[in-house]
Amino acid sequence: MNAVPFSCTWASSGCRAARHPLLRWLAAAALALAAGAAQAECSVSASGLGFAEYDVFSATPSDSSATITVSCSEATSYSLALHSANGSPQQPLLGSSSDTLAYRLHQDAARTLVWGEGAFALNGSTEGTQEHTLYGRIPEGQNVRVDSYTDLLTVTLEF
């Protein structure tokens, strides 16, 4: 049995096999595996979550929403987690110079699914662009001073 030469130069146009059909198939399989090992590239962006003025005497909560957009270069599963600079992800706080105002982050318009990190992260999959709506709610009945309240939300995308 004679050895058939096989050469592969990745810097040039790819792998070339000599005349042997088995080596041609192996070279094609090696190229397919190398192409499948490419990593997806993903990015995330978000609009701001802004609430209207909070009325301490109102019997209804203050609601708002924002959009989180995930873009991936190829089909990819991912997880979106939210982190609050003030408080925990499941109980974030809007802070001022003298007070805090509790609010919640939700995955659904009915505001029943809390959104945060770990078990509270949102899981998804996309090839291209996928938008997710973030629903915020400040519960009624909080006795706070008149002031400007802020929080810094960080969106973490894992894929």
mmCIF file of C-alpha atoms in Angstrom:
data_model
loop_
_atom_site.group_PDB
_atom_site.id
_atom_site.type_symbol
_atom_site.label_atom_id
_atom_site.label_comp_id
_atom_site.label_asym_id
_atom_site.label_seq_id
_atom_site.Cartn_x
_atom_site.Cartn_y
_atom_site.Cartn_z
ATOM 1 C CA MET A 1 0.000 0.000 0.000
ATOM 2 C CA ASN A 2 1.438 3.347 -1.026
ATOM 3 C CA ALA A 3 1.077 6.422 1.148
ATOM 4 C CA VAL A 4 -0.791 9.236 -0.529
ATOM 5 C CA PRO A 5 0.463 12.727 0.313
ATOM 6 C CA PHE A 6 -1.895 15.065 2.168
ATOM 7 C CA SER A 7 -1.124 18.723 2.740
ATOM 8 C CA CYS A 8 -3.020 21.402 4.580
ATOM 9 C CA THR A 9 -2.154 25.079 4.516
ATOM 10 C CA TRP A 10 -4.644 27.122 6.569
ATOM 11 C CA ALA A 11 -3.090 30.433 5.551
ATOM 12 C CA SER A 12 -3.899 29.809 1.887
ATOM 13 C CA SER A 13 -7.166 28.699 0.327
ATOM 14 C CA GLY A 14 -7.670 25.726 2.633
ATOM 15 C CA CYS A 15 -6.792 22.051 2.679
ATOM 16 C CA ARG A 16 -5.928 20.057 -0.412
ATOM 17 C CA ALA A 17 -5.894 16.292 -0.625
ATOM 18 C CA ALA A 18 -4.058 14.295 -3.237
ATOM 19 C CA ARG A 19 -5.925 12.049 -5.634
ATOM 20 C CA HIS A 20 -7.131 9.564 -3.027
ATOM 21 C CA PRO A 21 -10.963 9.839 -2.492
ATOM 22 C CA LEU A 22 -10.789 8.969 1.221
ATOM 23 C CA LEU A 23 -8.334 11.779 1.832
ATOM 24 C CA ARG A 24 -10.541 14.212 -0.083
ATOM 25 C CA TRP A 25 -13.468 13.238 2.169
ATOM 26 C CA LEU A 26 -11.317 13.621 5.313
ATOM 27 C CA ALA A 27 -10.155 17.053 4.162
ATOM 28 C CA ALA A 28 -13.759 18.141 3.525
ATOM 29 C CA ALA A 29 -14.816 16.841 6.957
ATOM 30 C CA ALA A 30 -11.928 18.726 8.607
ATOM 31 C CA LEU A 31 -13.011 21.949 6.902
ATOM 32 C CA ALA A 32 -16.642 21.443 7.941
ATOM 33 C CA LEU A 33 -15.621 20.863 11.565
ATOM 34 C CA ALA A 34 -13.379 23.930 11.528
ATOM 35 C CA ALA A 35 -16.220 26.066 10.143
ATOM 36 C CA GLY A 36 -18.670 24.715 12.762
ATOM 37 C CA ALA A 37 -16.325 25.681 15.592
ATOM 38 C CA ALA A 38 -16.767 29.410 14.879
ATOM 39 C CA GLN A 39 -18.224 31.377 17.782
ATOM 40 C CA ALA A 40 -21.360 33.444 17.429
ATOM 41 C CA GLU A 41 -21.026 37.142 18.021
ATOM 42 C CA CYS A 42 -23.809 38.681 20.117
ATOM 43 C CA SER A 43 -24.548 42.133 21.461
ATOM 44 C CA VAL A 44 -27.175 43.666 23.721
ATOM 45 C CA SER A 45 -28.670 47.145 23.896
ATOM 46 C CA ALA A 46 -31.447 48.653 25.987
ATOM 47 C CA SER A 47 -33.679 51.699 26.138
ATOM 48 C CA GLY A 48 -34.077 53.514 29.456
ATOM 49 C CA LEU A 49 -36.753 52.554 31.967
ATOM 50 C CA GLY A 50 -38.317 55.843 33.069
ATOM 51 C CA PHE A 51 -41.237 56.234 35.443
ATOM 52 C CA ALA A 52 -43.614 59.203 35.614
ATOM 53 C CA GLU A 53 -43.694 61.239 38.804
ATOM 54 C CA TYR A 54 -44.578 59.005 41.746
ATOM 55 C CA ASP A 55 -47.619 60.097 43.746
ATOM 56 C CA VAL A 56 -47.478 58.842 47.351
ATOM 57 C CA PHE A 57 -51.247 59.352 47.663
ATOM 58 C CA SER A 58 -52.194 57.334 44.562
ATOM 59 C CA ALA A 59 -53.924 53.972 45.090
ATOM 60 C CA THR A 60 -52.479 52.555 41.847
ATOM 61 C CA PRO A 61 -48.905 51.506 41.081
ATOM 62 C CA SER A 62 -46.670 53.428 38.687
ATOM 63 C CA ASP A 63 -45.793 51.340 35.608
ATOM 64 C CA SER A 64 -43.205 51.729 32.865
ATOM 65 C CA SER A 65 -41.491 49.595 30.228
ATOM 66 C CA ALA A 66 -38.260 49.449 28.253
ATOM 67 C CA THR A 67 -36.879 47.344 25.415
ATOM 68 C CA ILE A 68 -33.824 45.079 25.562
ATOM 69 C CA THR A 69 -32.504 44.022 22.150
ATOM 70 C CA VAL A 70 -30.245 40.993 21.588
ATOM 71 C CA SER A 71 -28.466 40.585 18.234
ATOM 72 C CA CYS A 72 -26.508 37.434 17.300
ATOM 73 C CA SER A 73 -24.608 36.590 14.119
ATOM 74 C CA GLU A 74 -25.871 32.980 14.112
ATOM 75 C CA ALA A 75 -28.435 30.848 15.950
ATOM 76 C CA THR A 76 -27.491 31.095 19.610
ATOM 77 C CA SER A 77 -29.104 30.330 22.960
ATOM 78 C CA TYR A 78 -28.606 33.022 25.578
ATOM 79 C CA SER A 79 -29.542 34.225 29.030
ATOM 80 C CA LEU A 80 -30.350 37.831 30.004
ATOM 81 C CA ALA A 81 -29.859 38.851 33.629
ATOM 82 C CA LEU A 82 -30.493 42.216 35.285
ATOM 83 C CA HIS A 83 -28.513 43.693 38.146
ATOM 84 C CA SER A 84 -29.478 46.726 40.226
ATOM 85 C CA ALA A 85 -26.897 49.105 41.694
ATOM 86 C CA ASN A 86 -29.318 49.741 44.591
ATOM 87 C CA GLY A 87 -30.711 46.571 46.150
ATOM 88 C CA SER A 88 -30.978 43.053 44.824
ATOM 89 C CA PRO A 89 -32.108 42.104 41.308
ATOM 90 C CA GLN A 90 -35.386 40.781 42.714
ATOM 91 C CA GLN A 91 -35.915 43.873 44.901
ATOM 92 C CA PRO A 92 -34.195 46.851 43.290
ATOM 93 C CA LEU A 93 -34.387 50.312 44.808
ATOM 94 C CA LEU A 94 -34.573 53.764 43.340
ATOM 95 C CA GLY A 95 -32.352 55.939 45.502
ATOM 96 C CA SER A 96 -32.250 59.643 46.267
ATOM 97 C CA SER A 97 -30.092 61.738 48.562
ATOM 98 C CA SER A 98 -32.371 60.953 51.506
ATOM 99 C CA ASP A 99 -34.702 58.033 50.706
ATOM 100 C CA THR A 100 -35.264 54.844 48.698
ATOM 101 C CA LEU A 101 -38.242 53.758 46.637
ATOM 102 C CA ALA A 102 -38.812 50.037 46.004
ATOM 103 C CA TYR A 103 -39.734 48.852 42.526
ATOM 104 C CA ARG A 104 -39.883 45.568 40.592
ATOM 105 C CA LEU A 105 -38.708 44.346 37.212
ATOM 106 C CA HIS A 106 -40.896 41.882 35.312
ATOM 107 C CA GLN A 107 -40.736 39.737 32.174
ATOM 108 C CA ASP A 108 -44.461 39.949 31.400
ATOM 109 C CA ALA A 109 -47.054 42.703 30.954
ATOM 110 C CA ALA A 110 -49.198 41.243 33.763
ATOM 111 C CA ARG A 111 -46.157 41.800 36.022
ATOM 112 C CA THR A 112 -46.224 38.337 37.561
ATOM 113 C CA LEU A 113 -42.785 37.014 36.436
ATOM 114 C CA VAL A 114 -39.990 38.781 38.309
ATOM 115 C CA TRP A 115 -36.842 39.413 36.256
ATOM 116 C CA GLY A 116 -33.380 39.382 37.770
ATOM 117 C CA GLU A 117 -30.437 36.987 37.791
ATOM 118 C CA GLY A 118 -29.945 33.249 38.319
ATOM 119 C CA ALA A 119 -33.306 31.478 38.282
ATOM 120 C CA PHE A 120 -34.920 34.839 37.472
ATOM 121 C CA ALA A 121 -32.905 35.392 34.269
ATOM 122 C CA LEU A 122 -34.688 35.275 30.921
ATOM 123 C CA ASN A 123 -33.575 32.549 28.515
ATOM 124 C CA GLY A 124 -33.911 32.926 24.772
ATOM 125 C CA SER A 125 -32.505 31.958 21.400
ATOM 126 C CA THR A 126 -32.037 33.951 18.230
ATOM 127 C CA GLU A 127 -30.294 34.262 14.923
ATOM 128 C CA GLY A 128 -30.486 37.938 14.069
ATOM 129 C CA THR A 129 -32.309 40.325 16.388
ATOM 130 C CA GLN A 130 -34.716 39.573 19.230
ATOM 131 C CA GLU A 131 -36.467 42.224 21.341
ATOM 132 C CA HIS A 132 -37.576 41.669 24.929
ATOM 133 C CA THR A 133 -39.775 44.058 26.874
ATOM 134 C CA LEU A 134 -38.801 44.879 30.447
ATOM 135 C CA TYR A 135 -41.785 45.869 32.576
ATOM 136 C CA GLY A 136 -41.195 47.992 35.668
ATOM 137 C CA ARG A 137 -43.572 48.745 38.538
ATOM 138 C CA ILE A 138 -43.341 50.990 41.583
ATOM 139 C CA PRO A 139 -45.903 49.669 44.088
ATOM 140 C CA GLU A 140 -48.357 52.147 45.557
ATOM 141 C CA GLY A 141 -48.375 53.274 49.182
ATOM 142 C CA GLN A 142 -44.689 54.112 49.720
ATOM 143 C CA ASN A 143 -44.188 57.139 51.923
ATOM 144 C CA VAL A 144 -41.120 58.878 50.497
ATOM 145 C CA ARG A 145 -39.884 62.456 50.239
ATOM 146 C CA VAL A 146 -40.178 64.496 47.066
ATOM 147 C CA ASP A 147 -36.830 64.049 45.272
ATOM 148 C CA SER A 148 -35.223 62.580 42.153
ATOM 149 C CA TYR A 149 -34.861 58.806 42.421
ATOM 150 C CA THR A 150 -32.452 56.802 40.257
ATOM 151 C CA ASP A 151 -30.969 53.349 39.864
ATOM 152 C CA LEU A 152 -28.404 51.909 37.482
ATOM 153 C CA LEU A 153 -29.530 48.672 35.846
ATOM 154 C CA THR A 154 -26.904 46.466 34.245
ATOM 155 C CA VAL A 155 -27.994 43.964 31.588
ATOM 156 C CA THR A 156 -25.784 40.860 31.359
ATOM 157 C CA LEU A 157 -25.942 38.704 28.224
ATOM 158 C CA GLU A 158 -24.514 35.191 28.483
ATOM 159 C CA PHE A 159 -24.358 32.998 25.377
#
